mmCIF file of N, CA and C in Angstrom:
data_model
loop_
_atom_site.group_PDB
_atom_site.id
_atom_site.type_symbol
_atom_site.label_atom_id
_atom_site.label_comp_id
_atom_site.label_asym_id
_atom_site.label_seq_id
_atom_site.Cartn_x
_atom_site.Cartn_y
_atom_site.Cartn_z
ATOM 1 N N GLN A 1 0.861 -1.182 0.208
ATOM 2 C CA GLN A 1 0.064 0.074 -0.057
ATOM 3 C C GLN A 1 0.600 0.956 -0.090
ATOM 4 N N ALA A 2 1.989 1.238 0.497
ATOM 5 C CA ALA A 2 2.857 2.528 0.559
ATOM 6 C C ALA A 2 3.360 3.250 -0.642
ATOM 7 N N TRP A 3 3.539 1.740 -1.420
ATOM 8 C CA TRP A 3 3.875 2.034 -3.094
ATOM 9 C C TRP A 3 2.927 3.390 -3.537
ATOM 10 N N VAL A 4 1.166 2.909 -3.425
ATOM 11 C CA VAL A 4 0.441 3.531 -4.201
ATOM 12 C C VAL A 4 0.717 5.075 -3.655
ATOM 13 N N ASN A 5 0.729 5.330 -2.631
ATOM 14 C CA ASN A 5 1.011 6.838 -2.273
ATOM 15 C C ASN A 5 2.449 7.759 -2.258
ATOM 16 N N SER A 6 3.448 6.694 -2.701
ATOM 17 C CA SER A 6 4.563 7.474 -2.723
ATOM 18 C C SER A 6 4.803 7.594 -4.550
ATOM 19 N N ASN A 7 4.104 6.739 -5.263
ATOM 20 C CA ASN A 7 4.631 7.029 -6.646
ATOM 21 C C ASN A 7 3.447 6.973 -7.726
ATOM 22 N N ALA A 8 3.064 8.645 -7.475
ATOM 23 C CA ALA A 8 2.255 8.839 -8.022
ATOM 24 C C ALA A 8 1.864 8.932 -9.790
ATOM 25 N N PRO A 9 3.260 8.610 -10.315
ATOM 26 C CA PRO A 9 2.554 8.146 -11.904
ATOM 27 C C PRO A 9 2.206 7.157 -12.115
ATOM 28 N N ALA A 10 3.035 5.935 -11.319
ATOM 29 C CA ALA A 10 2.339 4.674 -11.176
ATOM 30 C C ALA A 10 0.741 4.171 -10.912
ATOM 31 N N ARG A 11 0.602 5.617 -9.917
ATOM 32 C CA ARG A 11 -0.856 5.191 -9.464
ATOM 33 C C ARG A 11 -1.740 5.536 -10.970
ATOM 34 N N ALA A 12 -1.276 6.431 -10.940
ATOM 35 C CA ALA A 12 -2.409 7.221 -12.515
ATOM 36 C C ALA A 12 -2.442 6.093 -13.466
ATOM 37 N N ILE A 13 -1.463 5.530 -13.754
ATOM 38 C CA ILE A 13 -1.429 4.377 -14.757
ATOM 39 C C ILE A 13 -2.314 2.967 -14.485
ATOM 40 N N VAL A 14 -2.183 2.607 -12.893
ATOM 41 C CA VAL A 14 -2.914 1.886 -12.374
ATOM 42 C C VAL A 14 -4.465 2.183 -12.528
ATOM 43 N N GLU A 15 -4.808 3.459 -11.969
ATOM 44 C CA GLU A 15 -5.976 3.925 -12.238
ATOM 45 C C GLU A 15 -6.679 3.764 -13.396
ATOM 46 N N MET A 16 -5.796 4.669 -14.568
ATOM 47 C CA MET A 16 -6.324 4.585 -15.653
ATOM 48 C C MET A 16 -6.721 3.167 -16.183
ATOM 49 N N HIS A 17 -6.039 2.058 -15.984
ATOM 50 C CA HIS A 17 -6.226 0.760 -16.120
ATOM 51 C C HIS A 17 -7.324 0.172 -15.755
ATOM 52 N N LEU A 18 -7.283 0.582 -14.207
ATOM 53 C CA LEU A 18 -8.550 0.077 -13.917
ATOM 54 C C LEU A 18 -9.901 0.746 -14.538
ATOM 55 N N PHE A 19 -9.639 2.123 -15.069
ATOM 56 C CA PHE A 19 -10.977 2.721 -15.141
ATOM 57 C C PHE A 19 -11.449 2.006 -16.924
ATOM 58 N N ASP A 20 -10.346 1.413 -17.466
ATOM 59 C CA ASP A 20 -10.548 1.259 -18.711
ATOM 60 C C ASP A 20 -11.200 -0.495 -18.411
ATOM 61 N N LEU A 21 -10.908 -1.217 -17.626
ATOM 62 C CA LEU A 21 -11.747 -2.347 -17.391
ATOM 63 C C LEU A 21 -12.591 -2.130 -17.019
ATOM 64 N N MET A 22 -13.230 -1.260 -15.972
ATOM 65 C CA MET A 22 -14.384 -0.904 -15.974
ATOM 66 C C MET A 22 -15.816 -0.308 -16.442
ATOM 67 N N ARG A 23 -15.192 0.380 -17.790
ATOM 68 C CA ARG A 23 -15.918 0.626 -18.596
ATOM 69 C C ARG A 23 -16.833 -0.365 -19.288
ATOM 70 N N PRO A 24 -17.979 0.340 -19.907
ATOM 71 C CA PRO A 24 -18.863 -0.630 -20.706
ATOM 72 C C PRO A 24 -18.164 -1.431 -21.674
ATOM 73 N N PRO A 25 -18.693 -2.328 -22.658
ATOM 74 C CA PRO A 25 -18.322 -3.149 -23.333
ATOM 75 C C PRO A 25 -17.919 -2.174 -24.698
ATOM 76 N N GLU A 26 -16.902 -2.467 -25.632
ATOM 77 C CA GLU A 26 -16.681 -1.792 -26.924
ATOM 78 C C GLU A 26 -17.913 -1.466 -27.494
ATOM 79 N N ASP A 27 -18.284 -0.552 -28.196
ATOM 80 C CA ASP A 27 -19.375 -0.125 -29.295
ATOM 81 C C ASP A 27 -19.176 -1.090 -30.432
ATOM 82 N N ALA A 28 -18.069 -1.731 -31.019
ATOM 83 C CA ALA A 28 -17.795 -2.651 -32.054
ATOM 84 C C ALA A 28 -18.780 -3.519 -31.808
ATOM 85 N N PHE A 29 -19.699 -4.043 -31.002
ATOM 86 C CA PHE A 29 -21.190 -4.930 -31.037
ATOM 87 C C PHE A 29 -22.078 -4.431 -31.369
ATOM 88 N N ARG A 30 -22.343 -3.112 -31.477
ATOM 89 C CA ARG A 30 -23.722 -2.701 -31.722
ATOM 90 C C ARG A 30 -23.529 -2.729 -32.974
ATOM 91 N N PRO A 31 -24.582 -2.559 -33.865
ATOM 92 C CA PRO A 31 -24.946 -2.212 -35.308
ATOM 93 C C PRO A 31 -24.330 -1.061 -35.844
ATOM 94 N N VAL A 32 -23.659 -1.095 -37.201
ATOM 95 C CA VAL A 32 -23.085 0.437 -37.776
ATOM 96 C C VAL A 32 -24.105 1.630 -37.393
ATOM 97 N N PRO A 33 -25.367 1.096 -37.923
ATOM 98 C CA PRO A 33 -26.171 2.912 -38.068
ATOM 99 C C PRO A 33 -26.358 3.038 -36.701
ATOM 100 N N GLU A 34 -26.191 2.186 -35.626
ATOM 101 C CA GLU A 34 -26.697 2.689 -33.932
ATOM 102 C C GLU A 34 -25.401 3.765 -33.977
ATOM 103 N N ARG A 35 -24.150 2.818 -33.725
ATOM 104 C CA ARG A 35 -22.680 3.424 -33.420
ATOM 105 C C ARG A 35 -22.754 4.928 -34.367
ATOM 106 N N LEU A 36 -23.079 5.219 -35.835
ATOM 107 C CA LEU A 36 -22.815 6.249 -36.312
ATOM 108 C C LEU A 36 -24.073 7.245 -35.743
ATOM 109 N N SER A 37 -25.069 6.912 -35.619
ATOM 110 C CA SER A 37 -26.363 7.842 -35.087
ATOM 111 C C SER A 37 -25.650 8.325 -34.042
ATOM 112 N N GLN A 38 -25.249 7.940 -33.202
ATOM 113 C CA GLN A 38 -24.401 8.649 -31.598
ATOM 114 C C GLN A 38 -23.364 9.256 -32.201
ATOM 115 N N LEU A 39 -22.563 8.900 -33.112
ATOM 116 C CA LEU A 39 -21.396 9.830 -33.402
ATOM 117 C C LEU A 39 -22.355 11.421 -34.133
ATOM 118 N N VAL A 40 -23.085 11.002 -35.022
ATOM 119 C CA VAL A 40 -23.768 12.212 -35.570
ATOM 120 C C VAL A 40 -24.414 13.044 -34.629
ATOM 121 N N ASP A 41 -25.021 12.429 -33.430
ATOM 122 C CA ASP A 41 -25.471 13.314 -32.153
ATOM 123 C C ASP A 41 -24.372 13.874 -31.474
ATOM 124 N N GLN A 42 -23.494 13.317 -31.502
ATOM 125 C CA GLN A 42 -22.484 13.653 -30.439
ATOM 126 C C GLN A 42 -21.337 15.067 -30.976
ATOM 127 N N ARG A 43 -21.559 14.714 -32.237
ATOM 128 C CA ARG A 43 -20.894 15.769 -33.153
ATOM 129 C C ARG A 43 -22.079 17.412 -33.755
ATOM 130 N N LEU A 44 -23.143 16.989 -33.934
ATOM 131 C CA LEU A 44 -23.764 18.132 -34.357
ATOM 132 C C LEU A 44 -23.987 19.111 -33.788
ATOM 133 N N GLY A 45 -23.343 20.488 -34.465
ATOM 134 C CA GLY A 45 -23.397 21.536 -34.166
ATOM 135 C C GLY A 45 -22.122 22.075 -33.122
ATOM 136 N N ARG A 46 -21.138 20.568 -33.036
ATOM 137 C CA ARG A 46 -19.517 20.846 -32.361
ATOM 138 C C ARG A 46 -19.005 20.931 -33.262
ATOM 139 N N GLU A 47 -18.795 19.925 -34.053
ATOM 140 C CA GLU A 47 -17.994 19.285 -34.787
ATOM 141 C C GLU A 47 -18.142 18.998 -36.225
ATOM 142 N N SER A 48 -17.432 18.499 -37.469
ATOM 143 C CA SER A 48 -17.595 18.528 -38.657
ATOM 144 C C SER A 48 -18.360 16.768 -38.643
ATOM 145 N N VAL A 49 -19.371 16.806 -39.630
ATOM 146 C CA VAL A 49 -20.503 15.765 -39.498
ATOM 147 C C VAL A 49 -20.457 15.400 -40.833
ATOM 148 N N ASP A 50 -19.418 14.460 -41.552
ATOM 149 C CA ASP A 50 -19.295 14.127 -42.599
ATOM 150 C C ASP A 50 -18.865 12.617 -42.588
ATOM 151 N N LEU A 51 -19.269 11.934 -43.839
ATOM 152 C CA LEU A 51 -19.092 10.669 -44.293
ATOM 153 C C LEU A 51 -17.589 10.108 -43.608
ATOM 154 N N GLU A 52 -16.734 10.878 -44.258
ATOM 155 C CA GLU A 52 -15.169 10.660 -44.282
ATOM 156 C C GLU A 52 -14.746 10.774 -42.860
ATOM 157 N N THR A 53 -15.192 11.828 -42.260
ATOM 158 C CA THR A 53 -14.527 11.841 -40.965
ATOM 159 C C THR A 53 -15.365 10.482 -39.793
ATOM 160 N N LEU A 54 -16.552 10.585 -40.149
ATOM 161 C CA LEU A 54 -17.247 9.534 -39.023
ATOM 162 C C LEU A 54 -16.414 8.249 -39.304
ATOM 163 N N ALA A 55 -16.500 7.767 -40.984
ATOM 164 C CA ALA A 55 -15.953 6.645 -40.942
ATOM 165 C C ALA A 55 -14.318 6.370 -40.570
ATOM 166 N N ASP A 56 -13.389 7.103 -40.480
ATOM 167 C CA ASP A 56 -12.316 7.006 -39.508
ATOM 168 C C ASP A 56 -12.304 7.137 -38.441
ATOM 169 N N ILE A 57 -13.198 7.337 -37.853
ATOM 170 C CA ILE A 57 -13.356 7.626 -36.341
ATOM 171 C C ILE A 57 -13.928 6.216 -36.066
ATOM 172 N N LEU A 58 -14.962 5.333 -36.783
ATOM 173 C CA LEU A 58 -15.343 4.127 -36.691
ATOM 174 C C LEU A 58 -14.073 2.972 -37.093
ATOM 175 N N GLY A 59 -13.209 3.381 -37.426
ATOM 176 C CA GLY A 59 -12.021 2.549 -38.502
ATOM 177 C C GLY A 59 -12.223 1.934 -39.459
ATOM 178 N N ILE A 60 -13.385 2.344 -40.448
ATOM 179 C CA ILE A 60 -13.720 1.717 -41.510
ATOM 180 C C ILE A 60 -13.523 2.918 -42.529
ATOM 181 N N ALA A 61 -13.130 2.223 -43.973
ATOM 182 C CA ALA A 61 -13.327 3.180 -45.184
ATOM 183 C C ALA A 61 -14.795 3.752 -45.477
ATOM 184 N N PRO A 62 -14.685 4.780 -46.044
ATOM 185 C CA PRO A 62 -16.385 5.355 -45.965
ATOM 186 C C PRO A 62 -16.580 4.549 -47.293
ATOM 187 N N ARG A 63 -16.329 3.813 -48.163
ATOM 188 C CA ARG A 63 -16.906 2.913 -48.871
ATOM 189 C C ARG A 63 -17.384 1.829 -48.248
ATOM 190 N N THR A 64 -17.096 1.319 -47.475
ATOM 191 C CA THR A 64 -16.999 -0.026 -46.507
ATOM 192 C C THR A 64 -18.351 0.583 -45.477
ATOM 193 N N LEU A 65 -18.408 1.764 -45.183
ATOM 194 C CA LEU A 65 -19.500 2.444 -44.141
ATOM 195 C C LEU A 65 -20.695 2.368 -45.308
ATOM 196 N N ARG A 66 -20.715 2.835 -46.443
ATOM 197 C CA ARG A 66 -21.722 2.944 -47.315
ATOM 198 C C ARG A 66 -22.324 1.545 -47.227
ATOM 199 N N ARG A 67 -21.500 0.759 -47.715
ATOM 200 C CA ARG A 67 -22.135 -0.673 -47.931
ATOM 201 C C ARG A 67 -22.590 -1.350 -46.935
ATOM 202 N N GLN A 68 -22.060 -1.240 -45.853
ATOM 203 C CA GLN A 68 -22.577 -1.836 -44.132
ATOM 204 C C GLN A 68 -24.395 -0.927 -43.857
ATOM 205 N N LEU A 69 -24.322 0.323 -44.038
ATOM 206 C CA LEU A 69 -25.275 1.119 -44.125
ATOM 207 C C LEU A 69 -26.436 0.174 -44.761
ATOM 208 N N SER A 70 -26.062 0.510 -46.216
ATOM 209 C CA SER A 70 -26.817 -0.428 -47.071
ATOM 210 C C SER A 70 -27.360 -1.311 -46.581
ATOM 211 N N THR A 71 -26.534 -2.427 -46.018
ATOM 212 C CA THR A 71 -27.285 -3.932 -45.868
ATOM 213 C C THR A 71 -28.032 -3.629 -44.816
ATOM 214 N N PHE A 72 -28.426 -2.580 -44.109
ATOM 215 C CA PHE A 72 -29.188 -2.102 -42.634
ATOM 216 C C PHE A 72 -30.520 -1.525 -43.592
ATOM 217 N N GLY A 73 -30.052 -1.427 -44.839
ATOM 218 C CA GLY A 73 -31.487 -0.249 -45.366
ATOM 219 C C GLY A 73 -31.537 0.768 -45.087
ATOM 220 N N THR A 74 -30.355 1.611 -45.073
ATOM 221 C CA THR A 74 -30.512 3.208 -44.909
ATOM 222 C C THR A 74 -29.053 3.387 -45.323
ATOM 223 N N SER A 75 -28.840 4.364 -44.985
ATOM 224 C CA SER A 75 -27.422 5.602 -45.778
ATOM 225 C C SER A 75 -27.187 6.490 -44.562
ATOM 226 N N PHE A 76 -25.984 6.831 -45.070
ATOM 227 C CA PHE A 76 -25.438 8.271 -44.436
ATOM 228 C C PHE A 76 -26.499 9.551 -43.821
ATOM 229 N N SER A 77 -27.040 9.701 -45.387
ATOM 230 C CA SER A 77 -27.593 11.207 -45.642
ATOM 231 C C SER A 77 -29.082 10.678 -44.591
ATOM 232 N N GLU A 78 -29.623 9.482 -44.615
ATOM 233 C CA GLU A 78 -30.840 9.380 -43.763
ATOM 234 C C GLU A 78 -30.365 9.250 -42.164
ATOM 235 N N ILE A 79 -29.591 8.721 -41.834
ATOM 236 C CA ILE A 79 -29.440 8.824 -40.365
ATOM 237 C C ILE A 79 -28.726 10.210 -40.514
ATOM 238 N N LEU A 80 -28.220 11.178 -41.051
ATOM 239 C CA LEU A 80 -28.068 12.679 -40.747
ATOM 240 C C LEU A 80 -29.549 13.388 -40.636
ATOM 241 N N ASN A 81 -29.965 12.881 -41.635
ATOM 242 C CA ASN A 81 -31.261 13.879 -41.751
ATOM 243 C C ASN A 81 -32.188 13.762 -40.161
ATOM 244 N N ARG A 82 -32.297 12.426 -40.046
ATOM 245 C CA ARG A 82 -32.692 11.719 -38.705
ATOM 246 C C ARG A 82 -32.576 12.435 -37.363
ATOM 247 N N GLU A 83 -31.264 12.313 -37.231
ATOM 248 C CA GLU A 83 -30.488 13.099 -36.221
ATOM 249 C C GLU A 83 -30.718 14.429 -35.879
ATOM 250 N N ARG A 84 -30.509 15.185 -37.221
ATOM 251 C CA ARG A 84 -30.861 16.528 -37.711
ATOM 252 C C ARG A 84 -31.944 17.016 -36.690
ATOM 253 N N LEU A 85 -33.179 16.061 -37.418
ATOM 254 C CA LEU A 85 -34.521 16.561 -37.203
ATOM 255 C C LEU A 85 -35.098 16.095 -35.901
ATOM 256 N N ARG A 86 -34.131 15.276 -35.487
ATOM 257 C CA ARG A 86 -34.477 14.787 -33.684
ATOM 258 C C ARG A 86 -33.810 15.688 -32.800
ATOM 259 N N LYS A 87 -32.852 16.564 -33.293
ATOM 260 C CA LYS A 87 -32.103 17.487 -32.617
ATOM 261 C C LYS A 87 -33.184 18.921 -32.422
ATOM 262 N N ALA A 88 -33.770 18.767 -33.946
ATOM 263 C CA ALA A 88 -34.136 20.117 -34.193
ATOM 264 C C ALA A 88 -35.535 20.299 -33.178
ATOM 265 N N GLU A 89 -36.339 18.815 -33.185
ATOM 266 C CA GLU A 89 -37.493 18.928 -32.222
ATOM 267 C C GLU A 89 -37.076 19.249 -30.882
ATOM 268 N N MET A 90 -35.729 18.944 -30.146
ATOM 269 C CA MET A 90 -35.719 19.135 -28.875
ATOM 270 C C MET A 90 -35.550 20.622 -28.789
ATOM 271 N N LEU A 91 -34.878 20.982 -29.463
ATOM 272 C CA LEU A 91 -34.017 22.820 -29.690
ATOM 273 C C LEU A 91 -35.076 23.501 -29.546
ATOM 274 N N LEU A 92 -36.262 22.965 -30.476
ATOM 275 C CA LEU A 92 -37.568 23.916 -30.634
ATOM 276 C C LEU A 92 -38.529 23.914 -29.609
ATOM 277 N N SER A 93 -38.548 22.759 -29.184
ATOM 278 C CA SER A 93 -39.479 22.608 -27.868
ATOM 279 C C SER A 93 -38.937 23.316 -26.734
ATOM 280 N N THR A 94 -37.760 24.069 -26.642
ATOM 281 C CA THR A 94 -37.411 24.871 -25.819
ATOM 282 C C THR A 94 -37.565 26.394 -26.447
ATOM 283 N N GLY A 95 -38.345 26.851 -27.662
ATOM 284 C CA GLY A 95 -38.784 28.054 -27.918
ATOM 285 C C GLY A 95 -37.558 29.240 -27.593
ATOM 286 N N SER A 96 -36.662 29.083 -27.494
ATOM 287 C CA SER A 96 -35.735 30.238 -27.260
ATOM 288 C C SER A 96 -34.611 30.331 -28.528
ATOM 289 N N ILE A 97 -34.868 29.635 -29.609
ATOM 290 C CA ILE A 97 -33.632 29.433 -30.565
ATOM 291 C C ILE A 97 -34.132 29.975 -32.002
ATOM 292 N N LYS A 98 -33.874 31.053 -32.686
ATOM 293 C CA LYS A 98 -34.293 31.219 -33.947
ATOM 294 C C LYS A 98 -34.357 30.320 -34.908
ATOM 295 N N LEU A 99 -34.852 30.314 -35.942
ATOM 296 C CA LEU A 99 -34.852 29.346 -37.463
ATOM 297 C C LEU A 99 -33.184 28.934 -37.993
ATOM 298 N N SER A 100 -33.145 30.720 -37.889
ATOM 299 C CA SER A 100 -31.580 30.535 -38.638
ATOM 300 C C SER A 100 -30.536 30.177 -37.776
ATOM 301 N N GLN A 101 -30.734 30.259 -36.646
ATOM 302 C CA GLN A 101 -29.565 29.893 -35.462
ATOM 303 C C GLN A 101 -29.920 28.338 -35.459
ATOM 304 N N LEU A 102 -30.870 27.928 -35.699
ATOM 305 C CA LEU A 102 -31.307 26.145 -35.305
ATOM 306 C C LEU A 102 -30.481 25.684 -36.806
ATOM 307 N N ALA A 103 -30.868 26.383 -38.040
ATOM 308 C CA ALA A 103 -30.309 25.805 -39.322
ATOM 309 C C ALA A 103 -28.706 25.941 -39.309
ATOM 310 N N ALA A 104 -28.246 26.886 -39.001
ATOM 311 C CA ALA A 104 -26.700 26.860 -39.238
ATOM 312 C C ALA A 104 -26.055 25.926 -37.983
ATOM 313 N N HIS A 105 -26.755 25.725 -36.656
ATOM 314 C CA HIS A 105 -26.514 24.622 -35.604
ATOM 315 C C HIS A 105 -26.557 23.476 -36.197
ATOM 316 N N LEU A 106 -27.462 23.033 -37.237
ATOM 317 C CA LEU A 106 -27.513 21.672 -37.645
ATOM 318 C C LEU A 106 -26.850 21.437 -38.852
ATOM 319 N N GLY A 107 -26.189 22.326 -39.172
ATOM 320 C CA GLY A 107 -25.506 22.196 -40.796
ATOM 321 C C GLY A 107 -26.039 22.253 -41.652
ATOM 322 N N TYR A 108 -27.186 23.121 -41.916
ATOM 323 C CA TYR A 108 -27.975 23.307 -43.101
ATOM 324 C C TYR A 108 -27.245 24.440 -43.393
ATOM 325 N N ALA A 109 -27.609 24.395 -45.002
ATOM 326 C CA ALA A 109 -27.015 25.646 -45.649
ATOM 327 C C ALA A 109 -27.347 27.135 -45.443
ATOM 328 N N ASN A 110 -28.736 27.090 -45.154
ATOM 329 C CA ASN A 110 -29.834 28.162 -44.918
ATOM 330 C C ASN A 110 -30.939 27.866 -44.185
ATOM 331 N N GLN A 111 -31.479 29.080 -43.538
ATOM 332 C CA GLN A 111 -33.179 28.602 -42.779
ATOM 333 C C GLN A 111 -33.919 27.761 -44.094
ATOM 334 N N SER A 112 -33.732 28.339 -45.425
ATOM 335 C CA SER A 112 -34.879 27.776 -46.257
ATOM 336 C C SER A 112 -34.399 26.344 -46.079
ATOM 337 N N ALA A 113 -33.500 25.911 -46.369
ATOM 338 C CA ALA A 113 -33.045 24.209 -46.693
ATOM 339 C C ALA A 113 -33.507 23.637 -45.297
ATOM 340 N N PHE A 114 -33.381 24.100 -44.238
ATOM 341 C CA PHE A 114 -33.739 23.571 -42.766
ATOM 342 C C PHE A 114 -35.155 23.059 -43.004
ATOM 343 N N SER A 115 -35.785 24.459 -43.620
ATOM 344 C CA SER A 115 -37.466 24.465 -43.404
ATOM 345 C C SER A 115 -38.171 23.406 -44.568
ATOM 346 N N ARG A 116 -37.227 23.435 -45.585
ATOM 347 C CA ARG A 116 -37.823 22.396 -46.357
ATOM 348 C C ARG A 116 -37.747 21.195 -45.933
ATOM 349 N N ALA A 117 -36.322 20.848 -45.281
ATOM 350 C CA ALA A 117 -36.080 19.244 -44.668
ATOM 351 C C ALA A 117 -37.159 18.999 -43.492
ATOM 352 N N TYR A 118 -37.259 19.923 -42.798
ATOM 353 C CA TYR A 118 -38.468 19.564 -41.828
ATOM 354 C C TYR A 118 -39.751 19.552 -42.042
ATOM 355 N N ARG A 119 -40.322 20.222 -42.912
ATOM 356 C CA ARG A 119 -41.661 20.103 -43.633
ATOM 357 C C ARG A 119 -41.881 18.635 -44.624
ATOM 358 N N GLU A 120 -40.963 18.098 -44.912
ATOM 359 C CA GLU A 120 -41.147 17.271 -45.838
ATOM 360 C C GLU A 120 -40.570 15.691 -44.621
ATOM 361 N N SER A 121 -40.376 15.967 -43.407
ATOM 362 C CA SER A 121 -40.284 14.943 -42.496
ATOM 363 C C SER A 121 -41.500 14.244 -41.960
ATOM 364 N N PRO A 122 -41.393 13.253 -41.422
ATOM 365 C CA PRO A 122 -42.622 12.439 -40.915
ATOM 366 C C PRO A 122 -42.671 13.032 -39.679
ATOM 367 N N VAL A 123 -41.668 13.827 -38.812
ATOM 368 C CA VAL A 123 -42.154 14.182 -37.620
ATOM 369 C C VAL A 123 -43.155 15.210 -37.831
ATOM 370 N N ALA A 124 -42.823 16.208 -39.049
ATOM 371 C CA ALA A 124 -44.031 17.378 -39.063
ATOM 372 C C ALA A 124 -45.255 16.531 -39.855
ATOM 373 N N ALA A 125 -45.102 15.914 -40.370
ATOM 374 C CA ALA A 125 -46.612 15.518 -40.815
ATOM 375 C C ALA A 125 -47.166 14.693 -39.991
ATOM 376 N N LEU A 126 -46.606 14.000 -38.983
ATOM 377 C CA LEU A 126 -46.956 13.653 -37.459
ATOM 378 C C LEU A 126 -47.935 14.914 -36.804
ATOM 379 N N ARG A 127 -46.831 15.721 -36.865
ATOM 380 C CA ARG A 127 -47.525 16.786 -35.668
ATOM 381 C C ARG A 127 -48.576 17.410 -36.594
ATOM 382 N N ARG A 128 -48.444 17.831 -37.949
ATOM 383 C CA ARG A 128 -49.873 18.417 -38.858
ATOM 384 C C ARG A 128 -51.082 17.409 -38.793
ATOM 385 N N ALA A 129 -50.967 15.969 -38.481
ATOM 386 C CA ALA A 129 -52.125 14.981 -38.263
ATOM 387 C C ALA A 129 -52.235 15.489 -36.876
ATOM 388 N N ARG A 130 -51.976 15.404 -35.908
ATOM 389 C CA ARG A 130 -52.080 15.687 -34.886
ATOM 390 C C ARG A 130 -53.000 16.834 -34.384
ATOM 391 N N GLN A 131 -52.162 17.826 -35.264
ATOM 392 C CA GLN A 131 -53.182 19.356 -35.244
ATOM 393 C C GLN A 131 -54.693 19.300 -35.891
ATOM 394 N N PHE A 132 -54.580 18.598 -37.114
ATOM 395 C CA PHE A 132 -55.648 17.986 -37.912
ATOM 396 C C PHE A 132 -56.731 17.290 -36.683
ATOM 397 N N ILE A 133 -56.492 16.370 -36.235
ATOM 398 C CA ILE A 133 -57.310 15.815 -35.287
ATOM 399 C C ILE A 133 -57.613 16.539 -34.080
ATOM 400 N N GLY A 134 -56.453 17.134 -33.457
ATOM 401 C CA GLY A 134 -57.226 18.150 -32.544
ATOM 402 C C GLY A 134 -58.386 19.084 -32.991
ATOM 403 N N LYS A 135 -58.295 19.371 -34.129
ATOM 404 C CA LYS A 135 -59.168 20.683 -34.368
ATOM 405 C C LYS A 135 -60.714 19.956 -34.873
ATOM 406 N N ALA A 136 -60.514 18.813 -35.108
ATOM 407 C CA ALA A 136 -61.733 17.844 -35.965
ATOM 408 C C ALA A 136 -62.222 17.517 -34.206
ATOM 409 N N ASN A 137 -61.414 17.615 -33.103
ATOM 410 C CA ASN A 137 -62.285 17.152 -31.774
ATOM 411 C C ASN A 137 -62.843 17.857 -30.747
ATOM 412 N N THR A 138 -62.278 19.459 -31.384
ATOM 413 C CA THR A 138 -62.780 21.024 -30.717
ATOM 414 C C THR A 138 -64.877 20.710 -30.943
ATOM 415 N N PRO A 139 -65.287 21.627 -30.073
ATOM 416 C CA PRO A 139 -66.847 21.470 -29.883
ATOM 417 C C PRO A 139 -67.058 22.198 -30.862
ATOM 418 N N GLU A 140 -66.337 23.088 -31.344
ATOM 419 C CA GLU A 140 -66.513 24.047 -32.472
ATOM 420 C C GLU A 140 -66.673 23.161 -33.831
ATOM 421 N N ALA A 141 -66.195 22.383 -34.259
ATOM 422 C CA ALA A 141 -65.971 21.518 -35.277
ATOM 423 C C ALA A 141 -67.092 20.467 -34.926
ATOM 424 N N GLY A 142 -67.505 20.154 -34.069
ATOM 425 C CA GLY A 142 -68.828 19.259 -34.023
ATOM 426 C C GLY A 142 -69.926 20.200 -34.286
ATOM 427 N N ASN A 143 -70.012 21.689 -33.766
ATOM 428 C CA ASN A 143 -71.431 22.249 -34.070
ATOM 429 C C ASN A 143 -71.331 22.586 -35.588
ATOM 430 N N LYS A 144 -70.038 22.516 -36.240
ATOM 431 C CA LYS A 144 -69.777 23.149 -37.612
ATOM 432 C C LYS A 144 -70.773 22.091 -38.385
ATOM 433 N N SER A 145 -70.335 21.067 -37.919
ATOM 434 C CA SER A 145 -70.735 19.874 -38.891
ATOM 435 C C SER A 145 -72.028 19.404 -38.437
ATOM 436 N N ALA A 146 -72.579 19.629 -37.295
ATOM 437 C CA ALA A 146 -74.120 19.607 -37.128
ATOM 438 C C ALA A 146 -75.077 20.653 -38.078
ATOM 439 N N ALA A 147 -74.210 21.790 -38.430
ATOM 440 C CA ALA A 147 -75.291 23.294 -38.815
ATOM 441 C C ALA A 147 -75.744 22.480 -40.391
ATOM 442 N N PRO A 148 -76.733 22.999 -41.090
ATOM 443 C CA PRO A 148 -76.911 22.400 -42.164
ATOM 444 C C PRO A 148 -76.498 22.889 -43.154
#
């Protein structure tokens, strides 16, 4: 026990190895689309989110990453768009961010590109359907349909 207190560099190395041993299992066992989604989520608005960079982080060639994603029935652009929209929903729910800021933060060329992607998304379609159903179930809607 005395060596632990007297040799700080050795202690740091031992602690580092212990923390490595206690870390959850390596992500290599998770499907590629899940690992890629996690990387995109971590980097959106902070760092570069492009296929080549993320393939390098995953330790595979960009072409191999495209092929592996294809076997799962998805693509890099689909995962990127899904993560962008998921993050957009979260940031929009705060109500404190301008659309132009949001577009820039998520890596869109401009606000129009973001608005177009959001309008065409399943998330926006679901929201429109909920609003339509909500309006149809209001008392005023019931009165209008009962009128001649």
